[in-house]
Amino acid sequence: MVHNAVAAKLEGWQMAGKGLWGMASRRKRMSEEASQLARVLNLVDLTLLGVGSTLGLGVYVLAGQVANETAGPAVIVSFLLAAVSSFFAGLCYAEFAARVPKAGSAYVYAYVAVGEVAAFIIGWTLILEYAIGTASVTRGVSSYVDALAGNVISTFFNDTMPLHTQTLAEYPDFFSFAIIAVMTCLLAFGVKESSIVNNVMTFLNLATATIAVVTGAIYADPKNWSLAPHFNPTTSKTDAGGFLPYGIKGIVEGAGTCFFGFVGFDCIATTSEEAKNPRRNIPWAIVLSLTIITITYCSIAVVLTMLQPYYVLDLTKPFTVAFEGMGLYAIEWIVTVGAIFALTTSLLGTMIPLPRIMYAMAQDGLMFALFGRVNSFTKTPLIATAVAGGLSGVLALIFDLNQLIEMMSIGTLLAYTVVCMCVLILRYTDTRSRGSPPNEKSERITFGRSVAALVNWERADKPSKLTTGAAGVLVFAEILLTLALCVLLKMSGDELYNDPMPWLGPLLALLVPLVIVVVMLGQQPKTNVTHLSFSVPWLPYLPAISLFLNLYLMVNLKTETWVRFLVWMLVGTVVYFSYSLRHSTERLLEIEEKKRAAGNGVSAPPQLDELPMSALETRTHL
Ligand SMILES: NC(=[NH2+])NCCC[C@H](N)C(=O)O
C-alpha cells in the first residue's frame, strides 16, 4: 500500500517535472510565410539607424559625469572596456540576426533557441529596459532644453515641489513626462520610423559630435591628464590626481556607466523584416555602427578631459558648460541644439521598439492579447504604445538619471548574457536530436559514454544527442563558475588592488576550473555554420569572455538596482503563471496537434523546429 502511494507520488512528481521541462523548453516554430513589411532599408540606412539610436547620453552627458566622479581622465579606458563588452555582445546579436531574420530581437532569438521561459524572461526584461531607456534619454533631453531656457524649468520644479527622499529624484520632472506624452502621441498616430528623417538626424548628431571634438582638440591641454592631487567638490574627497585619480577601481566602475552609452544598436536587430538582404546587412550594420560609436565616444572622452580638469566638468552638460566657460558662445549653442537633436534620435530608437516587443509577445500569447491589437484607424498597436508611454513617463517622472541608468544596464546586460548563451547552445547542439528517442544501437547513451563525451572522447565531428548533452552540461558549468568568479571579484573589491595575496587562492580555485571547462567545451563538435553570412569567431572563447564581462558588470551594479529589478521579475513571474502559460500560442498548437494525431491514429507531423534553422521563418508579422 505504502509502496504504491510512494510510487504514485513519484510518478506525479515525474509528470510535474516533465510538464515544467516541456514548458521551459517549448520553442517557437517558424513558418515559411513571408513578412508583410516592405524591405527598404539598406546597409547605410541600417548602420545610421544603429548609430542614431545609440549615440546619445554617452556623448552629451556620461563622458563628463564619469570623468568627474568615477574615473578621471581614464574615462577613455572605461569607454574602451564598455566598447569591448558591447562589441562581443554585438557579434552574438549579429550571428543571430544572420540565423533568424525576424523582428523582435533577443526575445525572438531566445524563443527559437532556448525556449518559452527564457523568451518570456528576456521579453519581460526588455520591456523594462526600453521603458527605462526612454525615461533616461528623456531626462537628458529635458536637462538640455532646460539649459537652453536658462534653467527656468528646473528652478521652478525645485522650488515648488521638491521630493525629499533618498530613493527618488530631487523633483518630479513633469517636463520629461510631457516630452514622453507628446512623442507617444506622435508614434501612436503612425509616425513611421522614417529612415530619411533618421538619416538626417543622425548626420546632424555626428556633425555636432565632430564640431565638439574638433573645437575641443584646438583648445585641448594635455596637462589636464597629469594634474596634482586635488579636493573634488563633487565627491568631497581628495583624489590622487594624474591620469588615474580614482585608481583601477574607478575605471571598472566607470565602465558600468559608459556601457549605457553603447546600448541601442540592437534596435537594428528589430528591423530585420524591413531590411534588404537582412542575413548579410544586419550583422554588418551592427559591426559598423559599433565601430563608429566606439571611435566617437573615445574621441569625445579624450577631448573633454583635456579641455578642462576632470573635477570641474559639469555633471549633466559638460560640453555646454565647458565652451561657455571659454567664451565660445556660438559653439556652445551649436552643441546644445545638436545635443537635443541627437538625444531625440536616440529617444525614437528606444520608443519605437518597445510597443513592437509587447506586440510580438502578445502575438505569441505570452503577453495580454490587448497589446497585440492593431487599431484599424491608426494602423499601429495603439494600446501597447500607450501603455509603453505611460510606463516610461512615470519612470521619468520619479527617478533621476543615475538610478535609471543603472536599472537599464541590468536589463541590457541580462539580454546580452542570454543572447551569448543562446549562441553557445545553438552552436553545440544538434537541434534535431532534441526530444527524439535514441533509436540506433550506437546511440545508446550509457553513463560511461556521457562522461567521456565531456572531453569528446569519441572524436565526434558533428553534434549528436550525446555531445549536445555534454555541451549543455559544460555551458551550465561555465555559467555557474563565471558567476561565482564575478561575485568573488566583487567581494574582494579594493582589497584585491591593495593586497591581492589572500584573494589569490580562492580566485584561482574558480578560474582554473573555469578555464578547463571552456577548453573542454572547445573540444566539442560544432554545427556547421558555413551557410550563415555571419558567425561569431573564436568559439567558445569569445562568448566566454563576453559572458564574463556581462556578469561582472552586472554584479557591480548597486544593491538597490538589484532589488528593483527582482521586484520587476517577481511581477513577471506572476504574469507568466497566471496568463502567459495558459495563452501561449505554441502550447495551444501543441495541444491541437496532439489531439489531431490521436484522432487520426497517425503520428504527429514532424516538428517544424526540427527543420534546419536556415529554412525557418516566424509566423508573426510585425
Ligand atoms: N534601448 C535603449 N535602452 N536605448 C537607450 C539608448 C541610450 C543611448 N546609448 C544613449 O547614450 O543615449
XYZ file of C-alpha atoms and ligand atoms in Angstrom:
634
model
C 0.000 0.000 0.000
C 2.605 2.457 1.223
C 4.743 1.354 -1.618
C 2.004 2.166 -4.106
C 1.369 5.554 -2.614
C 5.042 6.425 -2.850
C 5.184 5.184 -6.403
C 2.137 7.253 -7.296
C 3.636 10.307 -5.710
C 6.901 9.779 -7.509
C 5.058 9.406 -10.766
C 3.145 12.570 -10.016
C 6.374 14.459 -9.484
C 7.839 12.994 -12.582
C 4.840 14.201 -14.569
C 5.086 17.629 -12.996
C 8.784 17.718 -13.793
C 8.094 16.736 -17.372
C 5.397 19.394 -17.578
C 7.785 22.043 -16.293
C 10.503 20.946 -18.625
C 8.092 20.875 -21.544
C 7.020 24.403 -20.739
C 10.544 25.677 -20.289
C 11.857 24.069 -23.444
C 8.922 24.792 -25.725
C 10.464 26.593 -28.630
C 8.991 28.816 -31.244
C 8.427 27.203 -34.578
C 8.787 29.099 -37.728
C 6.558 29.084 -40.746
C 7.560 29.944 -44.251
C 5.177 32.882 -44.515
C 6.846 35.954 -45.886
C 6.760 39.182 -43.971
C 4.220 41.819 -44.927
C 6.577 44.694 -44.383
C 8.397 46.343 -47.225
C 12.092 45.582 -47.428
C 13.530 49.027 -47.925
C 16.474 49.543 -45.558
C 19.956 49.087 -46.995
C 23.287 48.745 -45.216
C 23.801 52.509 -44.875
C 20.279 53.072 -43.501
C 20.722 50.255 -41.035
C 24.102 51.471 -39.852
C 22.825 55.016 -39.379
C 19.824 53.644 -37.538
C 22.162 51.876 -35.130
C 24.364 54.926 -34.677
C 21.363 57.231 -34.290
C 19.695 55.249 -31.573
C 22.903 54.514 -29.714
C 24.886 57.743 -29.730
C 23.256 59.958 -27.149
C 23.793 60.454 -23.465
C 27.199 58.827 -23.779
C 28.463 61.849 -25.709
C 26.477 64.647 -24.153
C 26.210 63.591 -20.512
C 28.077 60.491 -19.410
C 31.600 61.282 -20.592
C 31.733 64.324 -18.316
C 29.983 62.722 -15.420
C 32.117 59.586 -15.347
C 35.310 61.616 -15.752
C 34.371 63.865 -12.862
C 33.031 61.374 -10.383
C 34.357 57.903 -11.111
C 37.287 57.555 -13.455
C 39.037 60.876 -14.113
C 40.818 61.207 -17.472
C 40.938 57.395 -17.554
C 37.304 57.577 -18.628
C 38.627 56.709 -22.074
C 39.699 53.320 -20.716
C 36.227 52.899 -19.215
C 34.738 53.612 -22.626
C 37.093 51.101 -24.240
C 36.147 48.424 -21.700
C 32.461 49.099 -22.271
C 33.118 49.013 -26.012
C 34.751 45.599 -25.803
C 31.894 44.092 -23.849
C 29.306 45.645 -26.163
C 31.237 44.544 -29.228
C 31.335 40.936 -28.136
C 27.637 41.000 -27.393
C 27.117 42.732 -30.735
C 28.843 39.864 -32.537
C 26.483 37.388 -30.862
C 23.490 39.503 -31.920
C 24.927 39.619 -35.431
C 25.120 35.852 -35.683
C 21.558 35.569 -34.502
C 20.405 38.164 -36.971
C 22.008 36.069 -39.687
C 20.186 32.984 -38.425
C 16.758 34.390 -37.635
C 15.946 37.358 -39.839
C 12.919 38.257 -37.780
C 11.812 41.317 -35.910
C 11.827 41.077 -32.128
C 15.485 40.988 -31.218
C 16.668 38.967 -28.222
C 13.138 37.895 -27.369
C 12.633 36.008 -30.622
C 16.182 34.652 -30.555
C 15.641 33.142 -27.131
C 12.271 31.723 -28.133
C 13.763 29.992 -31.146
C 16.923 28.764 -29.497
C 16.200 28.052 -25.869
C 12.544 28.015 -25.053
C 9.492 29.809 -23.877
C 10.525 30.556 -20.314
C 13.826 32.080 -21.375
C 11.982 34.055 -24.044
C 9.465 35.368 -21.564
C 12.204 36.394 -19.147
C 14.007 38.264 -21.885
C 10.853 39.842 -23.264
C 9.825 40.975 -19.817
C 13.309 42.339 -19.126
C 13.361 44.134 -22.460
C 10.098 45.879 -21.633
C 11.711 47.332 -18.518
C 14.943 48.024 -20.348
C 13.296 50.015 -23.119
C 10.924 51.834 -20.783
C 13.881 52.916 -18.685
C 15.892 53.718 -21.793
C 13.085 56.027 -22.859
C 12.853 57.606 -19.419
C 16.579 58.205 -19.090
C 17.125 59.651 -22.538
C 14.148 61.937 -21.944
C 15.747 63.141 -18.734
C 18.799 64.018 -20.838
C 16.690 65.941 -23.369
C 14.928 67.746 -20.545
C 18.170 68.925 -18.971
C 19.485 70.269 -22.294
C 16.231 72.087 -23.061
C 16.378 73.439 -19.534
C 19.900 74.711 -20.216
C 18.742 76.411 -23.399
C 15.940 78.070 -21.426
C 18.339 79.362 -18.778
C 17.422 76.733 -16.122
C 13.916 78.113 -15.585
C 12.329 74.651 -15.706
C 14.492 73.016 -13.062
C 14.378 76.078 -10.807
C 10.607 76.142 -10.985
C 10.106 72.465 -10.068
C 12.848 72.507 -7.469
C 11.200 75.447 -5.729
C 7.606 74.323 -5.978
C 7.719 70.574 -5.427
C 10.958 69.190 -4.096
C 10.863 65.469 -3.245
C 12.715 64.934 -0.013
C 13.610 61.289 -0.407
C 16.748 59.230 -0.727
C 15.422 56.842 -3.307
C 13.756 59.136 -5.816
C 14.698 62.125 -7.933
C 15.097 65.619 -6.461
C 11.878 66.809 -8.024
C 9.215 65.164 -10.189
C 10.242 66.008 -13.727
C 6.915 66.859 -15.301
C 8.708 68.274 -18.274
C 10.135 64.814 -19.130
C 6.707 63.338 -18.632
C 5.296 65.825 -21.118
C 8.008 65.052 -23.686
C 7.166 61.349 -23.486
C 3.449 62.056 -23.750
C 3.930 64.123 -26.904
C 6.246 61.574 -28.507
C 3.864 58.740 -27.629
C 1.005 60.544 -29.357
C 3.145 61.093 -32.437
C 4.143 57.439 -32.584
C 0.618 56.240 -31.905
C -0.631 58.136 -34.906
C 1.685 56.252 -37.116
C 4.724 58.427 -37.470
C 6.630 55.698 -39.227
C 10.241 55.189 -38.385
C 11.119 57.171 -41.406
C 14.552 56.249 -42.395
C 15.208 59.548 -44.163
C 14.409 61.563 -41.053
C 16.607 59.245 -39.035
C 19.465 59.561 -41.515
C 19.305 63.358 -41.423
C 19.126 63.464 -37.616
C 21.984 61.012 -37.258
C 24.029 63.049 -39.668
C 23.386 66.156 -37.537
C 24.293 64.135 -34.461
C 27.637 63.050 -35.920
C 28.295 66.571 -37.211
C 27.699 68.042 -33.754
C 29.975 65.487 -32.148
C 32.644 66.279 -34.751
C 32.349 70.019 -34.107
C 32.708 69.393 -30.383
C 35.734 67.158 -30.918
C 37.492 69.489 -33.370
C 36.914 72.633 -31.325
C 37.832 70.761 -28.190
C 41.016 69.472 -29.806
C 42.085 73.028 -30.682
C 41.772 74.135 -27.072
C 42.845 70.832 -25.504
C 45.629 70.915 -22.984
C 47.390 67.580 -22.282
C 48.419 68.957 -18.894
C 44.910 68.136 -17.705
C 45.914 64.475 -17.721
C 48.611 64.982 -15.121
C 47.088 67.264 -12.518
C 48.204 67.360 -8.912
C 46.030 65.647 -6.265
C 43.025 67.800 -5.671
C 39.997 68.166 -3.455
C 36.984 67.273 -5.575
C 33.851 69.143 -4.523
C 31.574 66.614 -6.266
C 32.835 63.604 -4.365
C 34.021 65.659 -1.340
C 37.269 63.702 -1.285
C 40.829 64.420 -2.221
C 41.804 62.211 -5.110
C 45.141 61.087 -6.447
C 45.320 63.372 -9.490
C 47.092 62.336 -12.699
C 45.541 60.088 -15.317
C 44.111 57.664 -12.779
C 42.819 59.797 -9.899
C 40.408 57.099 -8.713
C 42.546 54.057 -9.478
C 41.708 50.953 -11.438
C 38.542 50.556 -9.433
C 37.312 53.851 -10.849
C 37.891 52.607 -14.373
C 35.881 49.446 -13.800
C 33.054 51.293 -12.100
C 33.047 53.923 -14.812
C 32.815 51.202 -17.453
C 29.491 50.157 -15.944
C 28.101 53.613 -16.648
C 29.814 54.049 -20.011
C 28.276 50.769 -21.024
C 24.967 52.605 -21.124
C 26.286 54.691 -23.980
C 26.577 51.619 -26.186
C 23.070 50.336 -25.640
C 20.740 50.734 -28.546
C 22.461 49.109 -31.509
C 20.197 46.104 -31.019
C 17.465 48.268 -32.498
C 18.984 47.236 -35.856
C 18.030 43.677 -35.000
C 14.394 44.636 -34.544
C 14.076 45.832 -38.127
C 15.017 42.540 -39.767
C 11.768 42.363 -41.651
C 12.249 45.765 -43.210
C 15.850 45.226 -44.254
C 17.082 44.303 -47.679
C 19.098 41.095 -47.516
C 18.895 41.005 -43.702
C 21.115 37.965 -43.288
C 24.037 39.913 -44.666
C 23.215 43.537 -43.949
C 22.077 43.311 -40.332
C 25.215 41.657 -38.961
C 27.425 44.075 -40.822
C 25.369 47.088 -39.804
C 25.799 46.042 -36.169
C 29.559 45.757 -36.527
C 29.886 49.007 -38.498
C 27.731 51.073 -36.191
C 29.542 49.818 -33.099
C 32.828 50.811 -34.712
C 31.610 54.345 -35.430
C 30.184 54.646 -31.924
C 33.376 53.485 -30.243
C 35.500 55.928 -32.217
C 33.142 58.793 -31.376
C 32.971 58.061 -27.649
C 36.710 57.675 -27.327
C 37.433 60.941 -29.146
C 34.871 62.737 -27.025
C 36.401 61.334 -23.853
C 39.934 62.411 -24.796
C 38.946 65.905 -25.844
C 36.689 66.586 -22.905
C 39.184 65.537 -20.264
C 41.899 67.636 -21.933
C 39.615 70.642 -22.268
C 39.059 71.087 -18.551
C 40.366 69.437 -15.384
C 38.139 66.407 -14.795
C 36.920 67.700 -11.434
C 35.325 70.813 -12.879
C 33.461 69.052 -15.710
C 29.730 69.607 -15.450
C 27.689 66.563 -14.481
C 24.838 66.969 -16.938
C 26.002 69.233 -19.779
C 29.813 69.026 -19.862
C 30.381 70.462 -23.340
C 27.890 73.277 -22.992
C 29.400 74.416 -19.724
C 32.994 73.985 -20.896
C 32.509 76.020 -24.072
C 30.573 78.642 -22.172
C 33.402 78.967 -19.677
C 35.813 79.569 -22.544
C 33.606 82.215 -24.079
C 32.890 80.152 -27.214
C 29.205 81.024 -27.235
C 28.478 80.051 -30.858
C 29.953 76.599 -30.366
C 28.150 76.279 -27.064
C 24.846 76.995 -28.792
C 25.548 74.582 -31.684
C 26.458 71.782 -29.309
C 23.412 72.345 -27.109
C 20.988 72.344 -30.028
C 22.828 69.420 -31.627
C 22.560 67.513 -28.377
C 18.798 67.972 -28.336
C 18.588 66.540 -31.867
C 20.923 63.687 -31.017
C 19.059 62.765 -27.871
C 15.738 62.916 -29.693
C 17.003 60.448 -32.298
C 18.195 58.184 -29.540
C 14.802 58.584 -27.902
C 12.983 57.483 -31.060
C 15.302 54.475 -31.202
C 14.115 53.434 -27.750
C 10.464 54.325 -28.076
C 9.780 52.538 -31.335
C 10.928 49.005 -30.414
C 9.066 48.840 -27.096
C 5.485 48.519 -28.377
C 6.785 46.143 -31.043
C 8.202 43.779 -28.465
C 4.982 43.903 -26.470
C 3.122 43.298 -29.708
C 5.322 40.324 -30.633
C 4.842 38.796 -27.207
C 1.087 39.327 -27.433
C 1.029 37.598 -30.813
C 2.717 34.601 -29.229
C 0.199 34.641 -26.414
C 2.812 35.445 -23.790
C 1.523 38.953 -23.150
C -2.027 40.257 -22.837
C -3.862 39.954 -26.158
C -4.822 43.600 -25.788
C -1.281 44.626 -26.706
C -1.497 42.700 -29.943
C -4.453 44.693 -31.193
C -3.749 46.939 -34.137
C -6.011 49.953 -34.268
C -7.844 49.997 -37.583
C -7.637 53.745 -37.928
C -4.018 54.438 -36.999
C -2.700 51.017 -38.095
C -0.422 50.913 -35.052
C -0.579 48.819 -31.872
C -2.282 51.697 -30.088
C -2.802 50.146 -26.672
C 0.726 48.770 -26.475
C 2.083 52.183 -27.470
C 0.012 53.965 -24.833
C 0.978 51.544 -22.063
C 4.631 51.783 -23.071
C 4.434 55.576 -22.970
C 2.682 55.578 -19.601
C 5.238 53.267 -18.038
C 8.189 55.262 -19.364
C 6.557 58.541 -18.385
C 6.106 57.509 -14.789
C 9.690 56.262 -14.585
C 10.985 59.550 -15.995
C 8.865 61.447 -13.510
C 10.115 59.859 -10.331
C 13.652 58.566 -10.885
C 16.752 60.572 -11.642
C 19.205 59.841 -14.383
C 21.731 57.812 -12.417
C 19.154 55.487 -10.933
C 17.635 54.964 -14.358
C 20.980 54.275 -15.998
C 21.811 51.536 -13.528
C 18.428 49.923 -13.831
C 18.599 49.921 -17.583
C 22.062 48.410 -17.631
C 20.924 45.422 -15.616
C 18.272 44.612 -18.223
C 20.588 45.111 -21.155
C 23.291 43.008 -19.565
C 20.840 40.212 -18.921
C 19.682 40.306 -22.535
C 23.293 40.227 -23.759
C 24.062 37.323 -21.444
C 21.139 35.318 -22.725
C 21.922 36.017 -26.379
C 25.504 34.974 -25.774
C 24.346 31.761 -24.078
C 21.976 31.087 -26.947
C 24.848 31.310 -29.421
C 26.813 28.754 -27.409
C 23.828 26.453 -27.147
C 22.946 26.675 -30.826
C 26.488 26.087 -31.974
C 26.980 22.971 -29.930
C 23.560 21.423 -30.105
C 22.065 19.201 -32.652
C 18.631 20.814 -32.617
C 17.137 17.904 -34.491
C 18.049 15.441 -31.769
C 16.060 17.272 -29.120
C 13.233 15.243 -27.754
C 13.654 12.329 -30.164
C 14.438 8.999 -28.551
C 17.798 7.427 -29.324
C 16.813 4.667 -31.713
C 20.000 3.287 -33.182
C 22.015 0.977 -31.039
C 25.160 3.034 -31.399
C 23.195 5.929 -29.984
C 22.564 4.126 -26.691
C 23.771 6.587 -24.139
C 25.451 4.989 -21.172
C 26.847 6.790 -18.156
C 30.378 5.992 -19.225
C 29.844 7.388 -22.696
C 28.257 10.534 -21.280
C 31.232 11.228 -19.040
C 33.699 10.500 -21.822
C 31.713 12.838 -24.058
C 32.703 15.761 -21.836
C 36.095 15.644 -23.492
C 34.666 14.344 -26.752
C 36.463 11.041 -26.265
C 34.863 9.554 -29.388
C 36.169 12.429 -31.511
C 32.736 13.121 -32.940
C 32.902 15.753 -35.637
C 29.189 16.505 -35.757
C 26.950 17.265 -32.784
C 24.842 14.300 -31.725
C 22.474 13.783 -28.848
C 25.439 12.662 -26.793
C 27.677 15.666 -27.463
C 24.708 18.000 -27.176
C 24.167 16.783 -23.633
C 27.840 17.150 -22.814
C 27.957 20.672 -24.238
C 24.845 21.582 -22.256
C 26.462 20.451 -19.022
C 29.651 22.350 -19.852
C 27.821 25.569 -20.735
C 25.893 25.322 -17.497
C 29.095 24.748 -15.512
C 30.728 27.647 -17.323
C 27.907 29.992 -16.365
C 27.988 28.967 -12.706
C 31.767 29.249 -12.443
C 31.803 32.620 -14.216
C 29.124 33.917 -11.911
C 30.970 32.690 -8.821
C 34.183 34.272 -10.064
C 32.463 37.603 -10.654
C 30.892 37.576 -7.204
C 34.252 36.822 -5.626
C 35.934 39.590 -7.608
C 33.256 41.998 -6.464
C 33.625 40.881 -2.835
C 37.374 41.352 -2.916
C 36.789 44.918 -4.157
C 39.501 47.351 -3.153
C 41.488 44.791 -1.234
C 42.361 42.960 -4.402
C 44.167 46.055 -5.656
C 45.870 46.861 -2.380
C 46.739 43.442 -1.020
C 45.916 40.692 -3.515
C 47.643 37.780 -1.756
C 44.765 36.433 0.418
C 42.402 36.521 -2.550
C 44.641 34.766 -4.996
C 43.892 31.251 -3.743
C 40.097 31.408 -3.950
C 40.259 33.258 -7.261
C 42.478 30.619 -8.811
C 40.266 27.884 -7.365
C 37.492 29.230 -9.575
C 39.496 30.471 -12.525
C 41.326 27.212 -13.184
C 38.205 25.008 -13.375
C 36.552 27.696 -15.487
C 39.367 27.659 -17.998
C 39.287 23.846 -18.040
C 35.545 23.822 -18.671
C 35.876 26.314 -21.505
C 38.696 24.336 -23.069
C 36.616 21.156 -22.784
C 33.766 22.963 -24.474
C 36.221 23.854 -27.208
C 36.700 20.130 -27.817
C 33.030 19.581 -28.598
C 31.893 19.279 -32.199
C 30.152 22.349 -33.587
C 27.300 22.662 -36.003
C 28.104 23.741 -39.487
C 27.701 27.483 -39.966
C 29.181 27.917 -43.406
C 25.760 28.803 -44.781
C 25.490 31.771 -42.417
C 26.647 35.118 -43.689
C 27.967 35.938 -40.230
C 29.077 33.802 -37.343
C 30.819 34.540 -34.064
C 34.559 33.839 -34.353
C 36.789 32.103 -31.776
C 34.155 29.936 -30.247
C 33.848 29.219 -27.349
C 36.439 31.747 -26.116
C 34.850 34.948 -27.357
C 31.395 34.196 -25.887
C 33.144 33.066 -22.697
C 34.832 36.451 -22.336
C 31.607 38.190 -23.235
C 29.754 36.193 -20.586
C 32.371 37.128 -18.019
C 32.270 40.834 -18.852
C 28.476 40.954 -18.795
C 28.174 39.146 -15.493
C 31.000 41.179 -13.994
C 29.344 44.454 -14.919
C 26.078 43.077 -13.580
C 27.379 42.119 -10.141
C 28.931 45.563 -9.854
C 25.584 47.324 -10.027
C 24.158 48.664 -6.778
C 22.083 46.549 -4.422
C 19.041 48.843 -4.783
C 19.195 48.281 -8.508
C 19.082 44.535 -7.982
C 16.180 44.860 -5.566
C 14.162 46.961 -8.031
C 14.973 44.514 -10.792
C 13.955 41.500 -8.709
C 10.640 43.158 -7.882
C 10.024 43.598 -11.605
C 10.913 39.946 -12.228
C 8.593 38.846 -9.449
C 5.715 40.647 -11.131
C 6.805 38.911 -14.336
C 6.598 35.506 -12.684
C 3.041 36.223 -11.620
C 2.120 37.327 -15.142
C 3.723 34.243 -16.667
C 1.988 31.733 -14.450
C -1.361 33.455 -14.366
C -1.574 34.430 -18.015
C 1.181 33.517 -20.487
C 1.419 29.859 -19.608
C -2.224 29.309 -20.456
C -2.371 31.518 -23.518
C 0.907 30.529 -25.179
C 0.173 30.089 -28.877
C 2.837 27.415 -29.137
C 1.241 25.453 -26.324
C -2.202 25.673 -27.852
C -0.799 24.496 -31.184
C 0.932 21.605 -29.477
C -2.302 20.515 -27.816
C -4.159 20.854 -31.094
C -1.621 18.700 -32.895
C -1.707 16.018 -30.241
C -5.473 15.897 -30.462
C -5.392 15.608 -34.212
C -2.765 12.886 -34.099
C -4.755 10.917 -31.550
C -7.886 11.274 -33.672
C -6.261 10.033 -36.865
C -4.243 7.358 -35.196
C -1.171 8.611 -37.022
C 1.933 10.070 -35.505
C 2.157 13.797 -35.142
C 3.582 15.677 -38.124
C 7.298 16.403 -37.878
C 8.027 19.283 -35.587
C 8.814 22.361 -37.574
C 11.596 23.176 -35.207
C 13.360 20.075 -36.394
C 13.992 21.858 -39.661
C 17.372 23.453 -40.115
C 17.433 26.994 -38.813
C 18.087 28.410 -42.263
C 14.718 27.206 -43.528
C 12.824 28.891 -40.786
C 10.600 31.924 -40.765
C 8.317 33.117 -37.995
C 4.626 33.205 -38.375
C 4.274 36.519 -36.613
C 4.122 39.698 -38.578
C 5.381 42.856 -37.100
N 17.428 50.628 -25.947
C 17.804 51.522 -25.106
N 17.743 51.266 -23.849
N 18.229 52.685 -25.545
C 18.793 53.706 -24.723
C 19.893 54.247 -25.520
C 20.845 55.005 -24.731
C 21.931 55.552 -25.602
N 23.009 54.632 -25.736
C 22.403 56.855 -25.090
O 23.530 57.024 -24.735
O 21.648 57.789 -25.066
